[in-house]
Amino acid sequence: MRLLYAEDEMGLSMAVTEVLKMEGFEVTAVMDGLQADEILQKEHFDMVILDIMMPGMQGTEVAENMRRRADYTPVLLLTAKAETEDRIDGLNKGADDYLAKPFAMGELVARVNAMIRRNREYQKTILNVSNVTLNLESNELSAISGSLILSAREAKLLAMFLEKEVVSYSIDDIVTQVFQGDVGTDEITLYVAYLNNKLTQIHGKIRLIEEDGKIHLKKEESV
């Protein structure tokens, strides 16, 4: 599980990072909100932990930008502020939960595990890679420039790549295993072209690439 942790207090950052690594998480730690925002535009994480008060950009702004990009990765805010309105503001801007400083490491780990567990259950119908999200209940595909509705076959094809982003599939396997022979190989090629065109329309940073009879997912940071 990959976590992004943004905290400008060096001592706390090192301590939390060490604890989370001991729990088996892969942690990327940054020291300000601008770094966090830049990394989140390029990489996918299973969870994001943000201090509210940081140089460059506050944690609430980072969370708000994530939601604008249709990035629904769980966000935990860390705050030294006790006022109710600050917590409400963070939740309204896209955070999923908050934890007030000072906090016990055990409580932090418990919150992280609980949020990731809830998100796994949620992701049975919501798939996310890079800045692209696919809702399998509505077949809605969304990214930075909006959303659109896919056909059932387009959604089914894209979903298999979003579920396992490093996997490539042969076109023959897609025809037999995914569509049970209801479509031909030429139609798969056509659906790939349709999907890439729609991803371009909404500025999604992924593409389906067809090479040597196989299709794989490619992240395109320059899109």
mmCIF file with all atom_site columns, N, CA and C in Angstrom, residues 14-70:
data_model
loop_
_atom_site.group_PDB
_atom_site.id
_atom_site.type_symbol
_atom_site.label_atom_id
_atom_site.label_alt_id
_atom_site.label_comp_id
_atom_site.label_asym_id
_atom_site.label_entity_id
_atom_site.label_seq_id
_atom_site.pdbx_PDB_ins_code
_atom_site.Cartn_x
_atom_site.Cartn_y
_atom_site.Cartn_z
_atom_site.occupancy
_atom_site.B_iso_or_equiv
_atom_site.pdbx_formal_charge
_atom_site.auth_seq_id
_atom_site.auth_comp_id
_atom_site.auth_asym_id
_atom_site.auth_atom_id
_atom_site.pdbx_PDB_model_num
ATOM 1   N N  . MET A 1 14 ? 9.436   12.333 10.338  1.00 0.00 ? 14 MET A N  1
ATOM 2   C CA . MET A 1 14 ? 10.315  11.167 10.423  1.00 0.00 ? 14 MET A CA 1
ATOM 3   C C  . MET A 1 14 ? 9.712   10.078 11.308  1.00 0.00 ? 14 MET A C  1
ATOM 4   N N  . ALA A 1 15 ? 9.125   10.501 12.442  1.00 0.00 ? 15 ALA A N  1
ATOM 5   C CA . ALA A 1 15 ? 8.553   9.530  13.380  1.00 0.00 ? 15 ALA A CA 1
ATOM 6   C C  . ALA A 1 15 ? 7.359   8.803  12.769  1.00 0.00 ? 15 ALA A C  1
ATOM 7   N N  . VAL A 1 16 ? 6.436   9.566  12.156  1.00 0.00 ? 16 VAL A N  1
ATOM 8   C CA . VAL A 1 16 ? 5.247   8.967  11.548  1.00 0.00 ? 16 VAL A CA 1
ATOM 9   C C  . VAL A 1 16 ? 5.633   8.065  10.382  1.00 0.00 ? 16 VAL A C  1
ATOM 10  N N  . THR A 1 17 ? 6.560   8.530  9.570   1.00 0.00 ? 17 THR A N  1
ATOM 11  C CA . THR A 1 17 ? 7.009   7.735  8.423   1.00 0.00 ? 17 THR A CA 1
ATOM 12  C C  . THR A 1 17 ? 7.569   6.395  8.877   1.00 0.00 ? 17 THR A C  1
ATOM 13  N N  . GLU A 1 18 ? 8.385   6.418  9.930   1.00 0.00 ? 18 GLU A N  1
ATOM 14  C CA . GLU A 1 18 ? 8.978   5.186  10.443  1.00 0.00 ? 18 GLU A CA 1
ATOM 15  C C  . GLU A 1 18 ? 7.910   4.227  10.955  1.00 0.00 ? 18 GLU A C  1
ATOM 16  N N  . VAL A 1 19 ? 6.923   4.754  11.691  1.00 0.00 ? 19 VAL A N  1
ATOM 17  C CA . VAL A 1 19 ? 5.856   3.905  12.220  1.00 0.00 ? 19 VAL A CA 1
ATOM 18  C C  . VAL A 1 19 ? 5.051   3.268  11.087  1.00 0.00 ? 19 VAL A C  1
ATOM 19  N N  . LEU A 1 20 ? 4.709   4.069  10.092  1.00 0.00 ? 20 LEU A N  1
ATOM 20  C CA . LEU A 1 20 ? 3.916   3.545  8.978   1.00 0.00 ? 20 LEU A CA 1
ATOM 21  C C  . LEU A 1 20 ? 4.694   2.500  8.172   1.00 0.00 ? 20 LEU A C  1
ATOM 22  N N  . LYS A 1 21 ? 5.990   2.704  8.012   1.00 0.00 ? 21 LYS A N  1
ATOM 23  C CA . LYS A 1 21 ? 6.806   1.718  7.311   1.00 0.00 ? 21 LYS A CA 1
ATOM 24  C C  . LYS A 1 21 ? 6.865   0.411  8.097   1.00 0.00 ? 21 LYS A C  1
ATOM 25  N N  . MET A 1 22 ? 6.935   0.516  9.429   1.00 0.00 ? 22 MET A N  1
ATOM 26  C CA . MET A 1 22 ? 6.940   -0.688 10.258  1.00 0.00 ? 22 MET A CA 1
ATOM 27  C C  . MET A 1 22 ? 5.633   -1.465 10.138  1.00 0.00 ? 22 MET A C  1
ATOM 28  N N  . GLU A 1 23 ? 4.554   -0.734 9.794   1.00 0.00 ? 23 GLU A N  1
ATOM 29  C CA . GLU A 1 23 ? 3.252   -1.372 9.606   1.00 0.00 ? 23 GLU A CA 1
ATOM 30  C C  . GLU A 1 23 ? 3.100   -1.959 8.202   1.00 0.00 ? 23 GLU A C  1
ATOM 31  N N  . GLY A 1 24 ? 4.136   -1.802 7.374   1.00 0.00 ? 24 GLY A N  1
ATOM 32  C CA . GLY A 1 24 ? 4.119   -2.410 6.052   1.00 0.00 ? 24 GLY A CA 1
ATOM 33  C C  . GLY A 1 24 ? 3.748   -1.485 4.912   1.00 0.00 ? 24 GLY A C  1
ATOM 34  N N  . PHE A 1 25 ? 3.593   -0.186 5.193   1.00 0.00 ? 25 PHE A N  1
ATOM 35  C CA . PHE A 1 25 ? 3.229   0.758  4.141   1.00 0.00 ? 25 PHE A CA 1
ATOM 36  C C  . PHE A 1 25 ? 4.468   1.300  3.435   1.00 0.00 ? 25 PHE A C  1
ATOM 37  N N  . GLU A 1 26 ? 4.320   1.589  2.147   1.00 0.00 ? 26 GLU A N  1
ATOM 38  C CA . GLU A 1 26 ? 5.348   2.289  1.376   1.00 0.00 ? 26 GLU A CA 1
ATOM 39  C C  . GLU A 1 26 ? 5.024   3.778  1.455   1.00 0.00 ? 26 GLU A C  1
ATOM 40  N N  . VAL A 1 27 ? 5.882   4.569  2.082   1.00 0.00 ? 27 VAL A N  1
ATOM 41  C CA . VAL A 1 27 ? 5.554   5.965  2.387   1.00 0.00 ? 27 VAL A CA 1
ATOM 42  C C  . VAL A 1 27 ? 6.423   6.916  1.572   1.00 0.00 ? 27 VAL A C  1
ATOM 43  N N  . THR A 1 28 ? 5.767   7.861  0.899   1.00 0.00 ? 28 THR A N  1
ATOM 44  C CA . THR A 1 28 ? 6.453   8.992  0.272   1.00 0.00 ? 28 THR A CA 1
ATOM 45  C C  . THR A 1 28 ? 6.171   10.217 1.133   1.00 0.00 ? 28 THR A C  1
ATOM 46  N N  . ALA A 1 29 ? 7.216   10.788 1.734   1.00 0.00 ? 29 ALA A N  1
ATOM 47  C CA . ALA A 1 29 ? 7.051   11.928 2.638   1.00 0.00 ? 29 ALA A CA 1
ATOM 48  C C  . ALA A 1 29 ? 7.543   13.206 1.976   1.00 0.00 ? 29 ALA A C  1
ATOM 49  N N  . VAL A 1 30 ? 6.726   14.254 2.038   1.00 0.00 ? 30 VAL A N  1
ATOM 50  C CA . VAL A 1 30 ? 7.112   15.569 1.506   1.00 0.00 ? 30 VAL A CA 1
ATOM 51  C C  . VAL A 1 30 ? 6.910   16.610 2.593   1.00 0.00 ? 30 VAL A C  1
ATOM 52  N N  . MET A 1 31 ? 7.527   17.792 2.395   1.00 0.00 ? 31 MET A N  1
ATOM 53  C CA . MET A 1 31 ? 7.570   18.777 3.461   1.00 0.00 ? 31 MET A CA 1
ATOM 54  C C  . MET A 1 31 ? 6.659   19.986 3.246   1.00 0.00 ? 31 MET A C  1
ATOM 55  N N  . ASP A 1 32 ? 5.962   20.055 2.134   1.00 0.00 ? 32 ASP A N  1
ATOM 56  C CA . ASP A 1 32 ? 5.043   21.183 1.935   1.00 0.00 ? 32 ASP A CA 1
ATOM 57  C C  . ASP A 1 32 ? 3.912   20.792 0.994   1.00 0.00 ? 32 ASP A C  1
ATOM 58  N N  . GLY A 1 33 ? 2.879   21.642 0.969   1.00 0.00 ? 33 GLY A N  1
ATOM 59  C CA . GLY A 1 33 ? 1.686   21.351 0.189   1.00 0.00 ? 33 GLY A CA 1
ATOM 60  C C  . GLY A 1 33 ? 1.900   21.375 -1.304  1.00 0.00 ? 33 GLY A C  1
ATOM 61  N N  . LEU A 1 34 ? 2.780   22.251 -1.791  1.00 0.00 ? 34 LEU A N  1
ATOM 62  C CA . LEU A 1 34 ? 3.036   22.321 -3.226  1.00 0.00 ? 34 LEU A CA 1
ATOM 63  C C  . LEU A 1 34 ? 3.653   21.026 -3.741  1.00 0.00 ? 34 LEU A C  1
ATOM 64  N N  . GLN A 1 35 ? 4.603   20.466 -2.974  1.00 0.00 ? 35 GLN A N  1
ATOM 65  C CA . GLN A 1 35 ? 5.195   19.180 -3.365  1.00 0.00 ? 35 GLN A CA 1
ATOM 66  C C  . GLN A 1 35 ? 4.132   18.098 -3.426  1.00 0.00 ? 35 GLN A C  1
ATOM 67  N N  . ALA A 1 36 ? 3.274   18.085 -2.414  1.00 0.00 ? 36 ALA A N  1
ATOM 68  C CA . ALA A 1 36 ? 2.213   17.077 -2.371  1.00 0.00 ? 36 ALA A CA 1
ATOM 69  C C  . ALA A 1 36 ? 1.306   17.196 -3.587  1.00 0.00 ? 36 ALA A C  1
ATOM 70  N N  . ASP A 1 37 ? 0.921   18.419 -3.913  1.00 0.00 ? 37 ASP A N  1
ATOM 71  C CA . ASP A 1 37 ? 0.015   18.661 -5.038  1.00 0.00 ? 37 ASP A CA 1
ATOM 72  C C  . ASP A 1 37 ? 0.652   18.218 -6.352  1.00 0.00 ? 37 ASP A C  1
ATOM 73  N N  . GLU A 1 38 ? 1.933   18.511 -6.535  1.00 0.00 ? 38 GLU A N  1
ATOM 74  C CA . GLU A 1 38 ? 2.628   18.135 -7.769  1.00 0.00 ? 38 GLU A CA 1
ATOM 75  C C  . GLU A 1 38 ? 2.728   16.620 -7.918  1.00 0.00 ? 38 GLU A C  1
ATOM 76  N N  . ILE A 1 39 ? 3.076   15.939 -6.831  1.00 0.00 ? 39 ILE A N  1
ATOM 77  C CA . ILE A 1 39 ? 3.215   14.481 -6.894  1.00 0.00 ? 39 ILE A CA 1
ATOM 78  C C  . ILE A 1 39 ? 1.873   13.818 -7.164  1.00 0.00 ? 39 ILE A C  1
ATOM 79  N N  . LEU A 1 40 ? 0.815   14.343 -6.556  1.00 0.00 ? 40 LEU A N  1
ATOM 80  C CA . LEU A 1 40 ? -0.507  13.743 -6.717  1.00 0.00 ? 40 LEU A CA 1
ATOM 81  C C  . LEU A 1 40 ? -1.037  13.888 -8.144  1.00 0.00 ? 40 LEU A C  1
ATOM 82  N N  . GLN A 1 41 ? -0.506  14.840 -8.892  1.00 0.00 ? 41 GLN A N  1
ATOM 83  C CA . GLN A 1 41 ? -0.911  14.977 -10.288 1.00 0.00 ? 41 GLN A CA 1
ATOM 84  C C  . GLN A 1 41 ? -0.223  13.954 -11.187 1.00 0.00 ? 41 GLN A C  1
ATOM 85  N N  . LYS A 1 42 ? 0.812   13.291 -10.646 1.00 0.00 ? 42 LYS A N  1
ATOM 86  C CA . LYS A 1 42 ? 1.599   12.362 -11.456 1.00 0.00 ? 42 LYS A CA 1
ATOM 87  C C  . LYS A 1 42 ? 1.486   10.916 -11.008 1.00 0.00 ? 42 LYS A C  1
ATOM 88  N N  . GLU A 1 43 ? 1.228   10.691 -9.722  1.00 0.00 ? 43 GLU A N  1
ATOM 89  C CA . GLU A 1 43 ? 1.279   9.333  -9.177  1.00 0.00 ? 43 GLU A CA 1
ATOM 90  C C  . GLU A 1 43 ? -0.015  8.987  -8.438  1.00 0.00 ? 43 GLU A C  1
ATOM 91  N N  . HIS A 1 44 ? -0.273  7.683  -8.348  1.00 0.00 ? 44 HIS A N  1
ATOM 92  C CA . HIS A 1 44 ? -1.449  7.196  -7.625  1.00 0.00 ? 44 HIS A CA 1
ATOM 93  C C  . HIS A 1 44 ? -1.028  6.613  -6.288  1.00 0.00 ? 44 HIS A C  1
ATOM 94  N N  . PHE A 1 45 ? -1.778  6.951  -5.226  1.00 0.00 ? 45 PHE A N  1
ATOM 95  C CA . PHE A 1 45 ? -1.532  6.434  -3.881  1.00 0.00 ? 45 PHE A CA 1
ATOM 96  C C  . PHE A 1 45 ? -2.814  5.795  -3.349  1.00 0.00 ? 45 PHE A C  1
ATOM 97  N N  . ASP A 1 46 ? -2.648  4.908  -2.374  1.00 0.00 ? 46 ASP A N  1
ATOM 98  C CA . ASP A 1 46 ? -3.802  4.266  -1.754  1.00 0.00 ? 46 ASP A CA 1
ATOM 99  C C  . ASP A 1 46 ? -4.421  5.140  -0.676  1.00 0.00 ? 46 ASP A C  1
ATOM 100 N N  . MET A 1 47 ? -3.639  6.104  -0.163  1.00 0.00 ? 47 MET A N  1
ATOM 101 C CA . MET A 1 47 ? -4.143  7.034  0.841   1.00 0.00 ? 47 MET A CA 1
ATOM 102 C C  . MET A 1 47 ? -3.210  8.228  0.922   1.00 0.00 ? 47 MET A C  1
ATOM 103 N N  . VAL A 1 48 ? -3.769  9.380  1.342   1.00 0.00 ? 48 VAL A N  1
ATOM 104 C CA . VAL A 1 48 ? -2.990  10.610 1.482   1.00 0.00 ? 48 VAL A CA 1
ATOM 105 C C  . VAL A 1 48 ? -3.216  11.177 2.880   1.00 0.00 ? 48 VAL A C  1
ATOM 106 N N  . ILE A 1 49 ? -2.119  11.520 3.557   1.00 0.00 ? 49 ILE A N  1
ATOM 107 C CA . ILE A 1 49 ? -2.187  12.143 4.878   1.00 0.00 ? 49 ILE A CA 1
ATOM 108 C C  . ILE A 1 49 ? -1.618  13.548 4.746   1.00 0.00 ? 49 ILE A C  1
ATOM 109 N N  . LEU A 1 50 ? -2.412  14.558 5.109   1.00 0.00 ? 50 LEU A N  1
ATOM 110 C CA . LEU A 1 50 ? -2.028  15.952 4.899   1.00 0.00 ? 50 LEU A CA 1
ATOM 111 C C  . LEU A 1 50 ? -2.120  16.753 6.189   1.00 0.00 ? 50 LEU A C  1
ATOM 112 N N  . ASP A 1 51 ? -1.034  17.433 6.545   1.00 0.00 ? 51 ASP A N  1
ATOM 113 C CA . ASP A 1 51 ? -1.123  18.431 7.597   1.00 0.00 ? 51 ASP A CA 1
ATOM 114 C C  . ASP A 1 51 ? -1.858  19.640 7.030   1.00 0.00 ? 51 ASP A C  1
ATOM 115 N N  . ILE A 1 52 ? -2.727  20.262 7.815   1.00 0.00 ? 52 ILE A N  1
ATOM 116 C CA . ILE A 1 52 ? -3.463  21.415 7.293   1.00 0.00 ? 52 ILE A CA 1
ATOM 117 C C  . ILE A 1 52 ? -2.542  22.603 7.071   1.00 0.00 ? 52 ILE A C  1
ATOM 118 N N  . MET A 1 53 ? -1.766  22.967 8.088   1.00 0.00 ? 53 MET A N  1
ATOM 119 C CA . MET A 1 53 ? -0.922  24.153 8.018   1.00 0.00 ? 53 MET A CA 1
ATOM 120 C C  . MET A 1 53 ? 0.456   23.795 7.478   1.00 0.00 ? 53 MET A C  1
ATOM 121 N N  . MET A 1 54 ? 0.674   24.095 6.178   1.00 0.00 ? 54 MET A N  1
ATOM 122 C CA . MET A 1 54 ? 1.965   23.826 5.545   1.00 0.00 ? 54 MET A CA 1
ATOM 123 C C  . MET A 1 54 ? 2.357   25.000 4.665   1.00 0.00 ? 54 MET A C  1
ATOM 124 N N  . PRO A 1 55 ? 3.670   25.182 4.440   1.00 0.00 ? 55 PRO A N  1
ATOM 125 C CA . PRO A 1 55 ? 4.094   26.230 3.518   1.00 0.00 ? 55 PRO A CA 1
ATOM 126 C C  . PRO A 1 55 ? 3.678   25.919 2.086   1.00 0.00 ? 55 PRO A C  1
ATOM 127 N N  . GLY A 1 56 ? 3.524   26.968 1.295   1.00 0.00 ? 56 GLY A N  1
ATOM 128 C CA . GLY A 1 56 ? 3.209   26.801 -0.123  1.00 0.00 ? 56 GLY A CA 1
ATOM 129 C C  . GLY A 1 56 ? 1.743   26.582 -0.404  1.00 0.00 ? 56 GLY A C  1
ATOM 130 N N  . MET A 1 57 ? 1.155   25.582 0.220   1.00 0.00 ? 57 MET A N  1
ATOM 131 C CA . MET A 1 57 ? -0.257  25.268 0.011   1.00 0.00 ? 57 MET A CA 1
ATOM 132 C C  . MET A 1 57 ? -0.764  24.491 1.211   1.00 0.00 ? 57 MET A C  1
ATOM 133 N N  . GLN A 1 58 ? -1.897  24.890 1.741   1.00 0.00 ? 58 GLN A N  1
ATOM 134 C CA . GLN A 1 58 ? -2.449  24.198 2.894   1.00 0.00 ? 58 GLN A CA 1
ATOM 135 C C  . GLN A 1 58 ? -3.004  22.822 2.499   1.00 0.00 ? 58 GLN A C  1
ATOM 136 N N  . GLY A 1 59 ? -3.077  21.954 3.489   1.00 0.00 ? 59 GLY A N  1
ATOM 137 C CA . GLY A 1 59 ? -3.586  20.617 3.228   1.00 0.00 ? 59 GLY A CA 1
ATOM 138 C C  . GLY A 1 59 ? -4.996  20.614 2.680   1.00 0.00 ? 59 GLY A C  1
ATOM 139 N N  . THR A 1 60 ? -5.822  21.540 3.144   1.00 0.00 ? 60 THR A N  1
ATOM 140 C CA . THR A 1 60 ? -7.204  21.608 2.635   1.00 0.00 ? 60 THR A CA 1
ATOM 141 C C  . THR A 1 60 ? -7.227  21.960 1.153   1.00 0.00 ? 60 THR A C  1
ATOM 142 N N  . GLU A 1 61 ? -6.285  22.808 0.708   1.00 0.00 ? 61 GLU A N  1
ATOM 143 C CA . GLU A 1 61 ? -6.206  23.163 -0.706  1.00 0.00 ? 61 GLU A CA 1
ATOM 144 C C  . GLU A 1 61 ? -5.752  21.968 -1.545  1.00 0.00 ? 61 GLU A C  1
ATOM 145 N N  . VAL A 1 62 ? -4.801  21.200 -1.008  1.00 0.00 ? 62 VAL A N  1
ATOM 146 C CA . VAL A 1 62 ? -4.336  20.001 -1.719  1.00 0.00 ? 62 VAL A CA 1
ATOM 147 C C  . VAL A 1 62 ? -5.495  19.029 -1.906  1.00 0.00 ? 62 VAL A C  1
ATOM 148 N N  . ALA A 1 63 ? -6.269  18.819 -0.833  1.00 0.00 ? 63 ALA A N  1
ATOM 149 C CA . ALA A 1 63 ? -7.419  17.917 -0.903  1.00 0.00 ? 63 ALA A CA 1
ATOM 150 C C  . ALA A 1 63 ? -8.449  18.425 -1.906  1.00 0.00 ? 63 ALA A C  1
ATOM 151 N N  . GLU A 1 64 ? -8.696  19.730 -1.886  1.00 0.00 ? 64 GLU A N  1
ATOM 152 C CA . GLU A 1 64 ? -9.668  20.315 -2.809  1.00 0.00 ? 64 GLU A CA 1
ATOM 153 C C  . GLU A 1 64 ? -9.221  20.129 -4.259  1.00 0.00 ? 64 GLU A C  1
ATOM 154 N N  . ASN A 1 65 ? -7.937  20.318 -4.526  1.00 0.00 ? 65 ASN A N  1
ATOM 155 C CA . ASN A 1 65 ? -7.418  20.119 -5.886  1.00 0.00 ? 65 ASN A CA 1
ATOM 156 C C  . ASN A 1 65 ? -7.540  18.669 -6.332  1.00 0.00 ? 65 ASN A C  1
ATOM 157 N N  . MET A 1 66 ? -7.327  17.736 -5.405  1.00 0.00 ? 66 MET A N  1
ATOM 158 C CA . MET A 1 66 ? -7.488  16.324 -5.732  1.00 0.00 ? 66 MET A CA 1
ATOM 159 C C  . MET A 1 66 ? -8.897  16.039 -6.220  1.00 0.00 ? 66 MET A C  1
ATOM 160 N N  . ARG A 1 67 ? -9.886  16.543 -5.489  1.00 0.00 ? 67 ARG A N  1
ATOM 161 C CA . ARG A 1 67 ? -11.274 16.273 -5.862  1.00 0.00 ? 67 ARG A CA 1
ATOM 162 C C  . ARG A 1 67 ? -11.637 16.938 -7.184  1.00 0.00 ? 67 ARG A C  1
ATOM 163 N N  . ARG A 1 68 ? -11.066 18.100 -7.443  1.00 0.00 ? 68 ARG A N  1
ATOM 164 C CA . ARG A 1 68 ? -11.306 18.759 -8.738  1.00 0.00 ? 68 ARG A CA 1
ATOM 165 C C  . ARG A 1 68 ? -10.764 17.935 -9.893  1.00 0.00 ? 68 ARG A C  1
ATOM 166 N N  . ARG A 1 69 ? -9.693  17.184 -9.622  1.00 0.00 ? 69 ARG A N  1
ATOM 167 C CA . ARG A 1 69 ? -9.116  16.312 -10.655 1.00 0.00 ? 69 ARG A CA 1
ATOM 168 C C  . ARG A 1 69 ? -9.793  14.950 -10.685 1.00 0.00 ? 69 ARG A C  1
ATOM 169 N N  . ALA A 1 70 ? -10.866 14.804 -9.947  1.00 0.00 ? 70 ALA A N  1
ATOM 170 C CA . ALA A 1 70 ? -11.587 13.522 -9.853  1.00 0.00 ? 70 ALA A CA 1
ATOM 171 C C  . ALA A 1 70 ? -10.698 12.436 -9.263  1.00 0.00 ? 70 ALA A C  1
#
